[in-house]
Coordinates of N, CA and C in Angstrom, one line a residue:
X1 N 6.6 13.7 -14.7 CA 6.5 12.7 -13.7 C 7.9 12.1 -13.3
X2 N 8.8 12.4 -14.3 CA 10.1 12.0 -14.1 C 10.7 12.1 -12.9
X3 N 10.9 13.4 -12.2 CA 11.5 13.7 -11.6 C 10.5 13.4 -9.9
X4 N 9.4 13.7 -10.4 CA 8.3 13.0 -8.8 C 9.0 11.4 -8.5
X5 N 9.4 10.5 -10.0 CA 9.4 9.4 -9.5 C 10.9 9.2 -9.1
X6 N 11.9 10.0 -9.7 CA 12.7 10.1 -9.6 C 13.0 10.1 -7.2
X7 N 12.2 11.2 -7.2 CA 11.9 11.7 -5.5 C 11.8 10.5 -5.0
X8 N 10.8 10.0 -5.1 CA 10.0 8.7 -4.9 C 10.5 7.6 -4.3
X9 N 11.6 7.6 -6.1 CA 12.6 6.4 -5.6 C 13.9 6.7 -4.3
X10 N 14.0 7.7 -4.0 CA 14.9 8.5 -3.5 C 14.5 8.3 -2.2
X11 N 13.6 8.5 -2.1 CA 13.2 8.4 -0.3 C 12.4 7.3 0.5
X12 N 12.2 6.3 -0.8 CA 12.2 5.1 -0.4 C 13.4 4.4 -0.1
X13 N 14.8 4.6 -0.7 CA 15.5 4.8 -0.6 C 16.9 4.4 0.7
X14 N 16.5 6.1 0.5 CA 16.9 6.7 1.8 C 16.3 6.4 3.0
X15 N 14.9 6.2 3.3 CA 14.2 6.1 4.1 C 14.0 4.5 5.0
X16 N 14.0 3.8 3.6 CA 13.1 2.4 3.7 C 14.4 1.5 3.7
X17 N 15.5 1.6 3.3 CA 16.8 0.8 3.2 C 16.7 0.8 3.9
X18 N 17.5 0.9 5.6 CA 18.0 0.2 6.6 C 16.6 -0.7 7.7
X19 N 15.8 -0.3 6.8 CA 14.5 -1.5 7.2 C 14.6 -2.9 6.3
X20 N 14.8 -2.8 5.6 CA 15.3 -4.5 4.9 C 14.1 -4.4 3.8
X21 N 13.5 -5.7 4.9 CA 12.6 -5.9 3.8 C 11.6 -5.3 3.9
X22 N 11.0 -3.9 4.0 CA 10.0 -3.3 3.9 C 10.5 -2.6 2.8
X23 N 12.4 -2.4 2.8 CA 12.6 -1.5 1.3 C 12.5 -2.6 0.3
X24 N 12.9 -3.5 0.2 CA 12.6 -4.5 -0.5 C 11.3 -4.8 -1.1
X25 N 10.4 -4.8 0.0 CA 8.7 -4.7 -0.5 C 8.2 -3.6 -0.9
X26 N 8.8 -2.8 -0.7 CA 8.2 -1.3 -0.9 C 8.5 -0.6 -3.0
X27 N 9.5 -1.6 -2.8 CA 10.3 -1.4 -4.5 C 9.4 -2.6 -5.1
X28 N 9.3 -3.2 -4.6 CA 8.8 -4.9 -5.4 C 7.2 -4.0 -6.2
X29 N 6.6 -3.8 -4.5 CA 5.6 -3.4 -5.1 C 4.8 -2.0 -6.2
X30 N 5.8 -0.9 -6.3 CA 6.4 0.0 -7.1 C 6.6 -0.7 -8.8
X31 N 6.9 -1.6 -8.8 CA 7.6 -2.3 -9.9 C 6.1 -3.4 -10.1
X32 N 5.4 -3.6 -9.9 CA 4.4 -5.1 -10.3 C 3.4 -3.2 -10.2
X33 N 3.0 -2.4 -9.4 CA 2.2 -1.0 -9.8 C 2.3 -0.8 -11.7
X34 N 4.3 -0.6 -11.8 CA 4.7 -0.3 -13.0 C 4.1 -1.5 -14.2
X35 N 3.6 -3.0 -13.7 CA 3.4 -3.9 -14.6 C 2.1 -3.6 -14.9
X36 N 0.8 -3.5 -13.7 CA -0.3 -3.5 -14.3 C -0.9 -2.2 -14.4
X37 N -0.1 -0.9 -13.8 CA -1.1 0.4 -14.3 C -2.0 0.5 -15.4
X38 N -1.1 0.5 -16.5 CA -1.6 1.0 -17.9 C -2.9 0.0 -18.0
X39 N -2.7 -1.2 -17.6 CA -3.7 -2.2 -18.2 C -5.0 -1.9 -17.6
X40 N -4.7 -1.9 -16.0 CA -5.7 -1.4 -14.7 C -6.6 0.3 -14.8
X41 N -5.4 1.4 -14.8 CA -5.9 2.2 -14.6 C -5.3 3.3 -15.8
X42 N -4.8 3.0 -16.3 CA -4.6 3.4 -17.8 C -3.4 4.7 -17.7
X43 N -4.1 6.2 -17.8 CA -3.1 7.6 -17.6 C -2.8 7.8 -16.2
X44 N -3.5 6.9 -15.4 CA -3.3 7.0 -13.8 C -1.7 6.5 -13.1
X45 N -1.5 5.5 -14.3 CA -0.4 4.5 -14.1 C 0.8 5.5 -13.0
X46 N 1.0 6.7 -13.2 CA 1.9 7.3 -12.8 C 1.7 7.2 -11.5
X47 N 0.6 7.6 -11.1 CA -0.1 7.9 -9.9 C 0.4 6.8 -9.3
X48 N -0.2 6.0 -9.6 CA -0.3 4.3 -8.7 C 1.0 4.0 -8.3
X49 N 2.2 4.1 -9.3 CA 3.6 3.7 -9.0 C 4.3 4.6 -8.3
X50 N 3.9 6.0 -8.0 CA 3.9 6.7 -6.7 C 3.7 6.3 -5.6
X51 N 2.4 5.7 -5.7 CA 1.9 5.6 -4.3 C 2.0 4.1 -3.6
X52 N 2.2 3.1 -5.1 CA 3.0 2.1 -4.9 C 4.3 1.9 -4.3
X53 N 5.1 2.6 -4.6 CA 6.5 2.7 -4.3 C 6.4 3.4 -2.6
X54 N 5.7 4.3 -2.2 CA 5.9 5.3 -0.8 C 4.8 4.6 0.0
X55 N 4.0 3.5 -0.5 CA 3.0 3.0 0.8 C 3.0 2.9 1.8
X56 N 4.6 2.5 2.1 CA 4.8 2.0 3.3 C 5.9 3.1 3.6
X57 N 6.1 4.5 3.2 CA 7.4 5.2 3.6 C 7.2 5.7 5.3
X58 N 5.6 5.7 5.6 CA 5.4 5.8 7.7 C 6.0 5.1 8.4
X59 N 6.4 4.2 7.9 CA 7.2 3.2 8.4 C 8.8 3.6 9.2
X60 N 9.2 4.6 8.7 CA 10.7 5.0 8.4 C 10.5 5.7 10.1
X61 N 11.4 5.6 10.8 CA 11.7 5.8 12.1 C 11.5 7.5 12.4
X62 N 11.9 8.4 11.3 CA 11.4 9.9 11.6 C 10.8 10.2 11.1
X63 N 9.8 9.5 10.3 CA 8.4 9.8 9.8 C 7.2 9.2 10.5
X64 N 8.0 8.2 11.8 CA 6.6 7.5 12.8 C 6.0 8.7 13.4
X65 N 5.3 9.8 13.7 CA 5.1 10.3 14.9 C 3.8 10.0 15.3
X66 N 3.1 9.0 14.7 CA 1.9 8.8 15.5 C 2.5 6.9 15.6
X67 N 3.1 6.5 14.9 CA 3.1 5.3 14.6 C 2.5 4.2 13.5
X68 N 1.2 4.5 13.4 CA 0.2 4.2 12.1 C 0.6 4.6 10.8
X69 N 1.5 3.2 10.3 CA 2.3 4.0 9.4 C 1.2 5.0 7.8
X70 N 0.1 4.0 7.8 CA -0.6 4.9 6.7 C -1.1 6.2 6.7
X71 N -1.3 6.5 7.8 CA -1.3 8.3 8.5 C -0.2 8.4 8.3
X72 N 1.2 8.5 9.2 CA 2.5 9.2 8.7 C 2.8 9.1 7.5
X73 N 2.9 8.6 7.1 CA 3.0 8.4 5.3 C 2.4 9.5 4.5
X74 N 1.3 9.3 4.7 CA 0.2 10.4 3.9 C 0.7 11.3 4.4
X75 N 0.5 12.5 5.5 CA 0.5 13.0 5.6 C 2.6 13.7 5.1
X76 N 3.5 12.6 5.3 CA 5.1 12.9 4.8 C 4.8 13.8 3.1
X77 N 4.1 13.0 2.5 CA 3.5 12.6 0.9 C 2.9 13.9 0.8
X78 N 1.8 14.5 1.8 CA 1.0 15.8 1.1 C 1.6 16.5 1.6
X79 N 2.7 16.8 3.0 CA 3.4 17.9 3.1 C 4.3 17.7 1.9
X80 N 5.1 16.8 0.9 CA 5.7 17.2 -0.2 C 5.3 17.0 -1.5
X81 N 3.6 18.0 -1.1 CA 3.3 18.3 -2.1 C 2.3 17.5 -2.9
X82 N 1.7 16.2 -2.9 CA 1.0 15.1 -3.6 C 0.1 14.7 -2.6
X83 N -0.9 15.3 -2.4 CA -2.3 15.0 -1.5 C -3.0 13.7 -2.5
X84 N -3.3 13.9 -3.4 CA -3.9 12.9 -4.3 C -3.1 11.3 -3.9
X85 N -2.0 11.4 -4.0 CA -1.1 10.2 -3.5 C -1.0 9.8 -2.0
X86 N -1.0 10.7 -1.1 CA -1.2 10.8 0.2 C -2.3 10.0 0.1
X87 N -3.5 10.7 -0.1 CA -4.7 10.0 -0.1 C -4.8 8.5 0.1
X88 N -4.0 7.9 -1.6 CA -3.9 6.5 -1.7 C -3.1 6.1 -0.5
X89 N -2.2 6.6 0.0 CA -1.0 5.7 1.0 C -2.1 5.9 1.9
X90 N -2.9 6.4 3.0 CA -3.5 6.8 3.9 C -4.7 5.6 3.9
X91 N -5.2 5.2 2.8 CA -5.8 4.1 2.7 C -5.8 2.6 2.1
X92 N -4.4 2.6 2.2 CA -4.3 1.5 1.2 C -3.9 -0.2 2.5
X93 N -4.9 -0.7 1.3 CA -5.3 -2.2 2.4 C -5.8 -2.0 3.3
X94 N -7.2 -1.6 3.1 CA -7.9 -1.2 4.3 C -7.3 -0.7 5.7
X95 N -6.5 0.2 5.4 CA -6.4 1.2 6.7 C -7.3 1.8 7.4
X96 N -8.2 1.6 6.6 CA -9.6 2.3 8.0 C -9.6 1.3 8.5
X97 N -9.6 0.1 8.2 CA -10.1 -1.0 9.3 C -9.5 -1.0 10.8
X98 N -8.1 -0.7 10.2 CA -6.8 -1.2 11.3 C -7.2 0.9 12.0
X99 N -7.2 1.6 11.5 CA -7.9 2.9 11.9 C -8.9 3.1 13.1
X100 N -10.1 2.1 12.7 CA -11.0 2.3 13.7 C -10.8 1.5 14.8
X101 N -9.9 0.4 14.7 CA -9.6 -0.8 15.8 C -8.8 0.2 16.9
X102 N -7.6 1.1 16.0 CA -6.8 1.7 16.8 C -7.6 3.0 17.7
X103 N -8.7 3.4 17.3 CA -9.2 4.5 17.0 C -8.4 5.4 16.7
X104 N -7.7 5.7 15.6 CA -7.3 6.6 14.6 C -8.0 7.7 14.2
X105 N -9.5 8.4 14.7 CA -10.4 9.4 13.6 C -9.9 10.3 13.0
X106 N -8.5 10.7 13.2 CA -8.0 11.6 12.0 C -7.5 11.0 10.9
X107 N -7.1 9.9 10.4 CA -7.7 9.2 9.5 C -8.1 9.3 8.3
X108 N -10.0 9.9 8.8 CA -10.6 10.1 7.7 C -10.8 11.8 7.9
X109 N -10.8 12.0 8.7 CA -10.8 13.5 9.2 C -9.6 14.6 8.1
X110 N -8.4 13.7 7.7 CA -7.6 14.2 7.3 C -7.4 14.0 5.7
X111 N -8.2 12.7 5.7 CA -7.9 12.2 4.1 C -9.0 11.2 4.4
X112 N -10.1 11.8 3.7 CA -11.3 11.1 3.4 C -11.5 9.8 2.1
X113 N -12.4 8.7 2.8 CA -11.3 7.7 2.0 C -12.9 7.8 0.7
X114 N -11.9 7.5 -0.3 CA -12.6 7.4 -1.3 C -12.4 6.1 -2.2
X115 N -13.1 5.1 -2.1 CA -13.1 4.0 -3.4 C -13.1 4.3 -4.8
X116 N -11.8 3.9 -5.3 CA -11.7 4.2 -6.5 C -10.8 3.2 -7.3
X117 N -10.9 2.7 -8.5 CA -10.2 1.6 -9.3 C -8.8 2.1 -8.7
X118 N -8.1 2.9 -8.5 CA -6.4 3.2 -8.5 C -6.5 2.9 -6.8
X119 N -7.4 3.0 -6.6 CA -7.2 2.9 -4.7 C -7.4 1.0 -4.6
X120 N -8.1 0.6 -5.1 CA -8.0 -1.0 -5.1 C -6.8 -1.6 -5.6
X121 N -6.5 -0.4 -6.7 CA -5.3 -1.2 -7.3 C -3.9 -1.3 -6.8
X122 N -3.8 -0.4 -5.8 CA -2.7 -0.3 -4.7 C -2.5 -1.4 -4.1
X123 N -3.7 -1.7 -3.0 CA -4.4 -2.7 -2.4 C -3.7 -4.0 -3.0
X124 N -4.2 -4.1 -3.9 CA -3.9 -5.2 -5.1 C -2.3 -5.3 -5.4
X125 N -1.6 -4.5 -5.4 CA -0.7 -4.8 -5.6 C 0.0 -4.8 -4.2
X126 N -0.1 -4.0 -3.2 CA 0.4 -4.8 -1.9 C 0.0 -6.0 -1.3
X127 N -1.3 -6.3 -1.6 CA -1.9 -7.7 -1.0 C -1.2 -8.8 -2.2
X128 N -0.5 -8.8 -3.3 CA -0.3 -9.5 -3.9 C 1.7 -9.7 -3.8
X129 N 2.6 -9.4 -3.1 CA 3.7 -9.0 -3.2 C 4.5 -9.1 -1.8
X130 N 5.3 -10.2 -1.4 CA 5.7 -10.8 -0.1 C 6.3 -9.7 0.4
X131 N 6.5 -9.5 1.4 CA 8.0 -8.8 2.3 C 8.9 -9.3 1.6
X132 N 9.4 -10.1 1.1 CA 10.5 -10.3 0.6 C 10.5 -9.9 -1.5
X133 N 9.1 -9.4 -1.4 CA 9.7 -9.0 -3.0 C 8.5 -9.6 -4.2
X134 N 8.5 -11.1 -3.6 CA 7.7 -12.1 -4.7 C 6.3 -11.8 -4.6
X135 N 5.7 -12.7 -6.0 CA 4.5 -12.2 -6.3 C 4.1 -14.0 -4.7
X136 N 2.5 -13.5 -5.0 CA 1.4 -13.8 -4.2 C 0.3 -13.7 -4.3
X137 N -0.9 -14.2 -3.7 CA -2.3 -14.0 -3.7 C -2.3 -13.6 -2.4
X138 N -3.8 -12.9 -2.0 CA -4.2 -12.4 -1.3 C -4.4 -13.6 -0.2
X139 N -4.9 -14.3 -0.3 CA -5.5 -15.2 0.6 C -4.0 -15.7 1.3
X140 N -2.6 -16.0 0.1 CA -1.6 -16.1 1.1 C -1.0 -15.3 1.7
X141 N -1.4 -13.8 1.3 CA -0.3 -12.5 1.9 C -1.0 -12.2 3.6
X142 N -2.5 -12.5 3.2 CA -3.3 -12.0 4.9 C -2.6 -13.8 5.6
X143 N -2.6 -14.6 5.4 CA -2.0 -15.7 6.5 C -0.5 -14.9 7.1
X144 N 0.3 -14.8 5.7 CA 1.2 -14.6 6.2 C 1.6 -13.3 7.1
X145 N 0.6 -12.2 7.0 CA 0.6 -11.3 8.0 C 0.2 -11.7 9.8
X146 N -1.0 -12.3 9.8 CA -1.5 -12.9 10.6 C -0.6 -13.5 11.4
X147 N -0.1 -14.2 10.5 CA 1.2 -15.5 11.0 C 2.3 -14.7 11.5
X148 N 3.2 -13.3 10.9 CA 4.0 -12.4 11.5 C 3.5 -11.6 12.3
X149 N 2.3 -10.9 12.5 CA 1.8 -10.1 13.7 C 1.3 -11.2 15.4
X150 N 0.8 -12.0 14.4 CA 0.3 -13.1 15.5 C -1.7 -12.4 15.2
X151 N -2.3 -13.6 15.8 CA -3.8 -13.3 15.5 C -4.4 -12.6 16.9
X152 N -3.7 -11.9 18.4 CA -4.3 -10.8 18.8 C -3.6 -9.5 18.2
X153 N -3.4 -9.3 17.2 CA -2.2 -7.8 16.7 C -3.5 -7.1 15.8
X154 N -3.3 -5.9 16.2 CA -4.6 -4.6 15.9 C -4.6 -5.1 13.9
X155 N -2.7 -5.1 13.8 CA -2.8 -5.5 11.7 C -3.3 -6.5 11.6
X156 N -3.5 -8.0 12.3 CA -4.3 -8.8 11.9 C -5.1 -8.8 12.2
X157 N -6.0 -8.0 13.1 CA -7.1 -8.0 13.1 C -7.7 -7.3 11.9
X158 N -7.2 -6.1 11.2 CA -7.2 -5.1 10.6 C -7.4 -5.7 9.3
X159 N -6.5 -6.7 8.9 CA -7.0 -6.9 7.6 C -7.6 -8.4 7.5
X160 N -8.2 -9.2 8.7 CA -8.7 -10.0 8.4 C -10.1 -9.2 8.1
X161 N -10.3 -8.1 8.8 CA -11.9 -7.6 9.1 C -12.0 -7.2 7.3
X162 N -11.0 -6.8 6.6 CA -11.1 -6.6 5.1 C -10.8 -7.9 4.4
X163 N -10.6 -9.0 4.6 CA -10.6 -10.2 3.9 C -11.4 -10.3 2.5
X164 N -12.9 -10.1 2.5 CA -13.5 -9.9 1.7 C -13.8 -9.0 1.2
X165 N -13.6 -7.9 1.0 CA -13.0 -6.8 0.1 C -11.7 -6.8 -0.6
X166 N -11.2 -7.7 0.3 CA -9.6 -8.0 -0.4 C -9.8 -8.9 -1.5
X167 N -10.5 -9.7 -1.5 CA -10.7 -11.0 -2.3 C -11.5 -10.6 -3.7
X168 N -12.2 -9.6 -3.2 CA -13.1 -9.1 -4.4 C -12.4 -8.2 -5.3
X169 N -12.0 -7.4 -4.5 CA -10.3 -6.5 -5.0 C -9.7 -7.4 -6.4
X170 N -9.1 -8.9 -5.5 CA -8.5 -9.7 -6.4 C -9.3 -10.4 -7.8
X171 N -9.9 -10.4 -7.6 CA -10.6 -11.0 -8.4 C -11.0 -9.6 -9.9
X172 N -11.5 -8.8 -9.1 CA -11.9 -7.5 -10.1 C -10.2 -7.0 -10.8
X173 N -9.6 -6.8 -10.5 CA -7.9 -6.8 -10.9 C -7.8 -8.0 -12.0
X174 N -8.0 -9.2 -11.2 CA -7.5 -9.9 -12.6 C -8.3 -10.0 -13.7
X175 N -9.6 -9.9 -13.2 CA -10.7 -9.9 -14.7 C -9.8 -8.8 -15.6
X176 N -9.7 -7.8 -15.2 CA -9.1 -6.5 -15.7 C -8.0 -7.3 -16.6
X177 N -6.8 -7.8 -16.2 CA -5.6 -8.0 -16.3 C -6.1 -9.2 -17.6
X178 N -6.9 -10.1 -16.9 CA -7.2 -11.3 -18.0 C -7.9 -10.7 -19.4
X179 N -8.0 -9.7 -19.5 CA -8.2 -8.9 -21.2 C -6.8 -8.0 -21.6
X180 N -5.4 -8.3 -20.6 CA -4.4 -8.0 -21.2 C -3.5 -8.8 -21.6
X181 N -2.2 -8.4 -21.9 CA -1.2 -9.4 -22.3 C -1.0 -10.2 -21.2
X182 N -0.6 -11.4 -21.3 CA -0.2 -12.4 -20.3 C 1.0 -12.1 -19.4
X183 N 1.9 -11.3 -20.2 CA 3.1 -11.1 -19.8 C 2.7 -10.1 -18.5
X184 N 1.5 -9.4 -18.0 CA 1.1 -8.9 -17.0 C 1.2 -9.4 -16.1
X185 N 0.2 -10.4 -16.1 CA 0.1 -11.5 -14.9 C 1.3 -11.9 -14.1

């Protein structure tokens, strides 16, 4: 896994630096993945801090070609090789929501979403983790999207419509966390 995360970190990097704080958020959240994997999702840990760290790599100006960065992303991620991680970037924080708004159907057409503890846990750790790096709750990270997109924008609409999945998300995460060491949290 060394050398995957080694990639990882490389093309977030490369890619996500001259975006500021999305590289910034993009490592933050990579790094709080790296805090609660083992506790969360145990041998998956690797997984997560993959897909933690590249969430947001659609983002990157020659990897937009639809724009939607959780589609470009995923599909950057399974052309090099990691469909399982694609997967997670392609849906993480409810991207179907903001999917069906945009009508997106390739989407699920391409990467069928599946609910699974490591797919919340992403969620979880992006909904929990500012643009600028710092920890958070959910309930402050969707204002503060809201508040940067503005309340007609397809993203705020997209994850208010997940609000309550988000919240349940957080709550099932910390139960998890609250039977680990404190130093998690």
């Amino acid at each position: 896994m060394g050398s995957q995360m080694d990639w990882a970190l490389a093309q977030v990097d490369l890619r996500l630096r001259p975006l500021g704080r999305r590289h910034t958020h993009s490592r933050a959240v990579g790094r709080r993945a790296a805090a609660i994997g083992p506790a969360v999702v145990g041998d998956q840990a690797p997984t997560l801090v993959l897909a933690a760290l590249l969430h947001d790599i659609g983002y990157a100006p020659e990897l937009a070609a639809t724009g939607f960065h959780p589609l470009d992303g995923a599909r950057f991620v399974r052309d090099e090789g990691r469909p399982d991680v694609a997967s997670l970037i392609a849906h993480h924080t409810g991207a179907r929501n903001e999917a069906r708004l945009r009508g997106v159907a390739e989407l699920d057409d391409e990467f069928p979403f599946e609910d699974s503890l490591i797919q919340r846990a992403l969620t979880f750790c992006d909904l929990t983790t500012t643009p600028d790096g710092r920890p958070t709750n959910v309930s402050d990270r969707v204002v503060e999207i809201v508040r940067r997109y503005g309340d007609d924008h397809v993203v705020s609409q997209g994850v208010q419509a997940g609000l309550v999945e988000f919240l349940g998300i957080e709550r099932e995460i910390d139960t998890i966390l609250s039977g680990s060491p404190a130093s998690i949290r």
